[in-house]
Amino acid sequence: QVQLVESGGGLVQTGGSLRLSCAVSGRTFSSYAMGWFRQAPGKEREFVVVVKWNRGRTRYADSVKGRFTISGDTAENTVYLQMNSLKPEDTAVYYCAAGRATMNLDYEMDYWGKGTLVTVSS
């Protein structure tokens, strides 16, 4: 059974940076397509980024492109989301997920973490 545990959320000012971590246990993260998603208060969960490690392919939501970067550390079996130039509209609970993705990065996530809250103050 794969378990995902997010950390690194917090309160940051507009323009600031945060790095979220997703510790993966049960299997190496590179076995899966990995993604980050977020859910703002009163809104549905939305896609942020998905990566297919064995193909080196990544897709970001337009709203975060150029500001967010996904990466992974195989020694730590941890996936990161570096978030720069944060905006108040980035405020949300951020979820890590693991699953499958096609070459076109159409994904289906099978495992989810419980989330970490990011709050960006204006």
mmCIF file with all atom_site columns, C-alpha atoms in Angstrom:
data_model
loop_
_atom_site.group_PDB
_atom_site.id
_atom_site.type_symbol
_atom_site.label_atom_id
_atom_site.label_alt_id
_atom_site.label_comp_id
_atom_site.label_asym_id
_atom_site.label_entity_id
_atom_site.label_seq_id
_atom_site.pdbx_PDB_ins_code
_atom_site.Cartn_x
_atom_site.Cartn_y
_atom_site.Cartn_z
_atom_site.occupancy
_atom_site.B_iso_or_equiv
_atom_site.pdbx_formal_charge
_atom_site.auth_seq_id
_atom_site.auth_comp_id
_atom_site.auth_asym_id
_atom_site.auth_atom_id
_atom_site.pdbx_PDB_model_num
ATOM 1   C CA . GLN A 1 1   ? 0.000   0.000  0.000   1.00 0.00 ? 1   GLN A CA 1
ATOM 2   C CA . VAL A 1 2   ? 1.393   3.370  -0.991  1.00 0.00 ? 2   VAL A CA 1
ATOM 3   C CA . GLN A 1 3   ? 1.187   6.205  1.508   1.00 0.00 ? 3   GLN A CA 1
ATOM 4   C CA . LEU A 1 4   ? 1.727   9.861  0.764   1.00 0.00 ? 4   LEU A CA 1
ATOM 5   C CA . VAL A 1 5   ? 2.379   12.472 3.437   1.00 0.00 ? 5   VAL A CA 1
ATOM 6   C CA . GLU A 1 6   ? 2.570   16.143 2.537   1.00 0.00 ? 6   GLU A CA 1
ATOM 7   C CA . SER A 1 7   ? 4.347   18.809 4.534   1.00 0.00 ? 7   SER A CA 1
ATOM 8   C CA . GLY A 1 8   ? 5.743   22.298 4.109   1.00 0.00 ? 8   GLY A CA 1
ATOM 9   C CA . GLY A 1 9   ? 2.588   24.342 3.948   1.00 0.00 ? 9   GLY A CA 1
ATOM 10  C CA . GLY A 1 10  ? 2.193   27.560 5.865   1.00 0.00 ? 10  GLY A CA 1
ATOM 11  C CA . LEU A 1 11  ? 1.551   31.276 5.712   1.00 0.00 ? 11  LEU A CA 1
ATOM 12  C CA . VAL A 1 12  ? 3.539   33.356 3.243   1.00 0.00 ? 12  VAL A CA 1
ATOM 13  C CA . GLN A 1 13  ? 3.247   36.859 1.845   1.00 0.00 ? 13  GLN A CA 1
ATOM 14  C CA . THR A 1 14  ? 2.482   37.643 -1.773  1.00 0.00 ? 14  THR A CA 1
ATOM 15  C CA . GLY A 1 15  ? 5.601   37.159 -3.854  1.00 0.00 ? 15  GLY A CA 1
ATOM 16  C CA . GLY A 1 16  ? 7.108   34.712 -1.414  1.00 0.00 ? 16  GLY A CA 1
ATOM 17  C CA . SER A 1 17  ? 8.125   31.082 -1.852  1.00 0.00 ? 17  SER A CA 1
ATOM 18  C CA . LEU A 1 18  ? 7.375   27.734 -0.268  1.00 0.00 ? 18  LEU A CA 1
ATOM 19  C CA . ARG A 1 19  ? 8.527   24.218 -0.934  1.00 0.00 ? 19  ARG A CA 1
ATOM 20  C CA . LEU A 1 20  ? 6.063   21.424 -0.337  1.00 0.00 ? 20  LEU A CA 1
ATOM 21  C CA . SER A 1 21  ? 7.221   17.884 0.286   1.00 0.00 ? 21  SER A CA 1
ATOM 22  C CA . CYS A 1 22  ? 5.455   14.592 -0.363  1.00 0.00 ? 22  CYS A CA 1
ATOM 23  C CA . ALA A 1 23  ? 7.057   11.667 1.422   1.00 0.00 ? 23  ALA A CA 1
ATOM 24  C CA . VAL A 1 24  ? 6.225   8.420  -0.367  1.00 0.00 ? 24  VAL A CA 1
ATOM 25  C CA . SER A 1 25  ? 6.273   5.038  1.350   1.00 0.00 ? 25  SER A CA 1
ATOM 26  C CA . GLY A 1 26  ? 5.433   1.573  0.155   1.00 0.00 ? 26  GLY A CA 1
ATOM 27  C CA . ARG A 1 27  ? 6.977   1.945  -3.272  1.00 0.00 ? 27  ARG A CA 1
ATOM 28  C CA . THR A 1 28  ? 9.437   4.209  -5.054  1.00 0.00 ? 28  THR A CA 1
ATOM 29  C CA . PHE A 1 29  ? 7.749   7.302  -6.416  1.00 0.00 ? 29  PHE A CA 1
ATOM 30  C CA . SER A 1 30  ? 9.335   6.860  -9.829  1.00 0.00 ? 30  SER A CA 1
ATOM 31  C CA . SER A 1 31  ? 7.115   3.797  -10.311 1.00 0.00 ? 31  SER A CA 1
ATOM 32  C CA . TYR A 1 32  ? 4.163   6.136  -10.623 1.00 0.00 ? 32  TYR A CA 1
ATOM 33  C CA . ALA A 1 33  ? 3.053   9.233  -12.341 1.00 0.00 ? 33  ALA A CA 1
ATOM 34  C CA . MET A 1 34  ? 2.978   11.832 -9.583  1.00 0.00 ? 34  MET A CA 1
ATOM 35  C CA . GLY A 1 35  ? 0.986   14.973 -9.297  1.00 0.00 ? 35  GLY A CA 1
ATOM 36  C CA . TRP A 1 36  ? 0.047   17.888 -7.137  1.00 0.00 ? 36  TRP A CA 1
ATOM 37  C CA . PHE A 1 37  ? -3.482  19.179 -6.879  1.00 0.00 ? 37  PHE A CA 1
ATOM 38  C CA . ARG A 1 38  ? -5.076  21.902 -4.800  1.00 0.00 ? 38  ARG A CA 1
ATOM 39  C CA . GLN A 1 39  ? -8.434  22.855 -3.396  1.00 0.00 ? 39  GLN A CA 1
ATOM 40  C CA . ALA A 1 40  ? -9.239  26.424 -2.469  1.00 0.00 ? 40  ALA A CA 1
ATOM 41  C CA . PRO A 1 41  ? -11.971 27.237 0.064   1.00 0.00 ? 41  PRO A CA 1
ATOM 42  C CA . GLY A 1 42  ? -15.378 26.755 -1.488  1.00 0.00 ? 42  GLY A CA 1
ATOM 43  C CA . LYS A 1 43  ? -13.968 25.422 -4.743  1.00 0.00 ? 43  LYS A CA 1
ATOM 44  C CA . GLU A 1 44  ? -13.405 22.043 -6.342  1.00 0.00 ? 44  GLU A CA 1
ATOM 45  C CA . ARG A 1 45  ? -10.026 20.385 -6.338  1.00 0.00 ? 45  ARG A CA 1
ATOM 46  C CA . GLU A 1 46  ? -7.958  21.384 -9.345  1.00 0.00 ? 46  GLU A CA 1
ATOM 47  C CA . PHE A 1 47  ? -4.925  20.100 -11.177 1.00 0.00 ? 47  PHE A CA 1
ATOM 48  C CA . VAL A 1 48  ? -1.562  21.780 -10.580 1.00 0.00 ? 48  VAL A CA 1
ATOM 49  C CA . VAL A 1 49  ? 1.081   19.522 -12.142 1.00 0.00 ? 49  VAL A CA 1
ATOM 50  C CA . VAL A 1 50  ? 1.630   15.932 -13.263 1.00 0.00 ? 50  VAL A CA 1
ATOM 51  C CA . VAL A 1 51  ? 4.908   14.216 -14.087 1.00 0.00 ? 51  VAL A CA 1
ATOM 52  C CA . LYS A 1 52  ? 5.675   10.948 -15.813 1.00 0.00 ? 52  LYS A CA 1
ATOM 53  C CA . TRP A 1 53  ? 9.149   10.235 -14.487 1.00 0.00 ? 53  TRP A CA 1
ATOM 54  C CA . ASN A 1 54  ? 10.213  7.479  -16.838 1.00 0.00 ? 54  ASN A CA 1
ATOM 55  C CA . ARG A 1 55  ? 9.490   9.675  -19.844 1.00 0.00 ? 55  ARG A CA 1
ATOM 56  C CA . GLY A 1 56  ? 10.730  12.917 -18.332 1.00 0.00 ? 56  GLY A CA 1
ATOM 57  C CA . ARG A 1 57  ? 7.463   14.581 -19.187 1.00 0.00 ? 57  ARG A CA 1
ATOM 58  C CA . THR A 1 58  ? 5.739   17.209 -17.098 1.00 0.00 ? 58  THR A CA 1
ATOM 59  C CA . ARG A 1 59  ? 2.578   19.250 -17.506 1.00 0.00 ? 59  ARG A CA 1
ATOM 60  C CA . TYR A 1 60  ? 1.646   22.277 -15.433 1.00 0.00 ? 60  TYR A CA 1
ATOM 61  C CA . ALA A 1 61  ? -1.598  24.148 -15.087 1.00 0.00 ? 61  ALA A CA 1
ATOM 62  C CA . ASP A 1 62  ? -1.431  27.470 -16.920 1.00 0.00 ? 62  ASP A CA 1
ATOM 63  C CA . SER A 1 63  ? -2.033  29.290 -13.653 1.00 0.00 ? 63  SER A CA 1
ATOM 64  C CA . VAL A 1 64  ? 1.247   28.049 -12.151 1.00 0.00 ? 64  VAL A CA 1
ATOM 65  C CA . LYS A 1 65  ? 3.448   27.622 -15.214 1.00 0.00 ? 65  LYS A CA 1
ATOM 66  C CA . GLY A 1 66  ? 6.753   29.391 -14.771 1.00 0.00 ? 66  GLY A CA 1
ATOM 67  C CA . ARG A 1 67  ? 6.249   29.767 -11.017 1.00 0.00 ? 67  ARG A CA 1
ATOM 68  C CA . PHE A 1 68  ? 5.969   26.186 -9.716  1.00 0.00 ? 68  PHE A CA 1
ATOM 69  C CA . THR A 1 69  ? 8.406   23.322 -10.257 1.00 0.00 ? 69  THR A CA 1
ATOM 70  C CA . ILE A 1 70  ? 7.992   19.652 -9.424  1.00 0.00 ? 70  ILE A CA 1
ATOM 71  C CA . SER A 1 71  ? 11.025  17.528 -8.595  1.00 0.00 ? 71  SER A CA 1
ATOM 72  C CA . GLY A 1 72  ? 11.908  14.297 -6.877  1.00 0.00 ? 72  GLY A CA 1
ATOM 73  C CA . ASP A 1 73  ? 14.653  12.911 -4.681  1.00 0.00 ? 73  ASP A CA 1
ATOM 74  C CA . THR A 1 74  ? 15.022  9.164  -5.121  1.00 0.00 ? 74  THR A CA 1
ATOM 75  C CA . ALA A 1 75  ? 17.295  8.811  -2.087  1.00 0.00 ? 75  ALA A CA 1
ATOM 76  C CA . GLU A 1 76  ? 14.593  10.338 0.107   1.00 0.00 ? 76  GLU A CA 1
ATOM 77  C CA . ASN A 1 77  ? 11.716  8.878  -1.938  1.00 0.00 ? 77  ASN A CA 1
ATOM 78  C CA . THR A 1 78  ? 10.176  12.328 -1.750  1.00 0.00 ? 78  THR A CA 1
ATOM 79  C CA . VAL A 1 79  ? 8.524   14.545 -4.322  1.00 0.00 ? 79  VAL A CA 1
ATOM 80  C CA . TYR A 1 80  ? 8.710   18.314 -4.006  1.00 0.00 ? 80  TYR A CA 1
ATOM 81  C CA . LEU A 1 81  ? 6.739   21.256 -5.276  1.00 0.00 ? 81  LEU A CA 1
ATOM 82  C CA . GLN A 1 82  ? 8.732   24.472 -5.322  1.00 0.00 ? 82  GLN A CA 1
ATOM 83  C CA . MET A 1 83  ? 6.360   27.421 -5.422  1.00 0.00 ? 83  MET A CA 1
ATOM 84  C CA . ASN A 1 84  ? 7.688   30.879 -6.233  1.00 0.00 ? 84  ASN A CA 1
ATOM 85  C CA . SER A 1 85  ? 6.070   34.261 -6.790  1.00 0.00 ? 85  SER A CA 1
ATOM 86  C CA . LEU A 1 86  ? 3.070   33.155 -4.777  1.00 0.00 ? 86  LEU A CA 1
ATOM 87  C CA . LYS A 1 87  ? -0.233  34.966 -5.159  1.00 0.00 ? 87  LYS A CA 1
ATOM 88  C CA . PRO A 1 88  ? -3.284  35.118 -2.893  1.00 0.00 ? 88  PRO A CA 1
ATOM 89  C CA . GLU A 1 89  ? -5.146  32.976 -5.424  1.00 0.00 ? 89  GLU A CA 1
ATOM 90  C CA . ASP A 1 90  ? -2.659  30.175 -4.738  1.00 0.00 ? 90  ASP A CA 1
ATOM 91  C CA . THR A 1 91  ? -4.189  29.814 -1.272  1.00 0.00 ? 91  THR A CA 1
ATOM 92  C CA . ALA A 1 92  ? -5.457  26.241 -0.987  1.00 0.00 ? 92  ALA A CA 1
ATOM 93  C CA . VAL A 1 93  ? -4.929  22.845 0.517   1.00 0.00 ? 93  VAL A CA 1
ATOM 94  C CA . TYR A 1 94  ? -2.323  21.129 -1.633  1.00 0.00 ? 94  TYR A CA 1
ATOM 95  C CA . TYR A 1 95  ? -2.521  17.388 -2.212  1.00 0.00 ? 95  TYR A CA 1
ATOM 96  C CA . CYS A 1 96  ? 0.084   14.973 -3.490  1.00 0.00 ? 96  CYS A CA 1
ATOM 97  C CA . ALA A 1 97  ? -1.120  12.053 -5.594  1.00 0.00 ? 97  ALA A CA 1
ATOM 98  C CA . ALA A 1 98  ? 0.294   8.949  -7.273  1.00 0.00 ? 98  ALA A CA 1
ATOM 99  C CA . GLY A 1 99  ? -1.120  6.994  -10.162 1.00 0.00 ? 99  GLY A CA 1
ATOM 100 C CA . ARG A 1 100 ? -0.848  6.487  -13.891 1.00 0.00 ? 100 ARG A CA 1
ATOM 101 C CA . ALA A 1 101 ? -0.446  8.747  -16.889 1.00 0.00 ? 101 ALA A CA 1
ATOM 102 C CA . THR A 1 102 ? -0.379  8.332  -20.641 1.00 0.00 ? 102 THR A CA 1
ATOM 103 C CA . MET A 1 103 ? 2.296   9.774  -22.887 1.00 0.00 ? 103 MET A CA 1
ATOM 104 C CA . ASN A 1 104 ? -0.008  12.765 -23.286 1.00 0.00 ? 104 ASN A CA 1
ATOM 105 C CA . LEU A 1 105 ? -0.081  13.066 -19.507 1.00 0.00 ? 105 LEU A CA 1
ATOM 106 C CA . ASP A 1 106 ? -3.747  12.208 -19.186 1.00 0.00 ? 106 ASP A CA 1
ATOM 107 C CA . TYR A 1 107 ? -3.718  10.926 -15.642 1.00 0.00 ? 107 TYR A CA 1
ATOM 108 C CA . GLU A 1 108 ? -5.641  8.813  -13.218 1.00 0.00 ? 108 GLU A CA 1
ATOM 109 C CA . MET A 1 109 ? -4.554  9.064  -9.606  1.00 0.00 ? 109 MET A CA 1
ATOM 110 C CA . ASP A 1 110 ? -4.944  6.085  -7.301  1.00 0.00 ? 110 ASP A CA 1
ATOM 111 C CA . TYR A 1 111 ? -3.378  7.332  -4.082  1.00 0.00 ? 111 TYR A CA 1
ATOM 112 C CA . TRP A 1 112 ? -3.780  10.635 -2.281  1.00 0.00 ? 112 TRP A CA 1
ATOM 113 C CA . GLY A 1 113 ? -2.236  12.334 0.679   1.00 0.00 ? 113 GLY A CA 1
ATOM 114 C CA . LYS A 1 114 ? -4.233  14.264 3.255   1.00 0.00 ? 114 LYS A CA 1
ATOM 115 C CA . GLY A 1 115 ? -3.001  17.640 2.141   1.00 0.00 ? 115 GLY A CA 1
ATOM 116 C CA . THR A 1 116 ? -1.106  20.622 3.484   1.00 0.00 ? 116 THR A CA 1
ATOM 117 C CA . LEU A 1 117 ? -2.506  24.145 3.739   1.00 0.00 ? 117 LEU A CA 1
ATOM 118 C CA . VAL A 1 118 ? -0.868  27.028 1.928   1.00 0.00 ? 118 VAL A CA 1
ATOM 119 C CA . THR A 1 119 ? -2.075  30.532 2.731   1.00 0.00 ? 119 THR A CA 1
ATOM 120 C CA . VAL A 1 120 ? -0.800  33.510 0.768   1.00 0.00 ? 120 VAL A CA 1
ATOM 121 C CA . SER A 1 121 ? -1.523  36.878 2.349   1.00 0.00 ? 121 SER A CA 1
ATOM 122 C CA . SER A 1 122 ? -1.961  40.020 0.295   1.00 0.00 ? 122 SER A CA 1
#
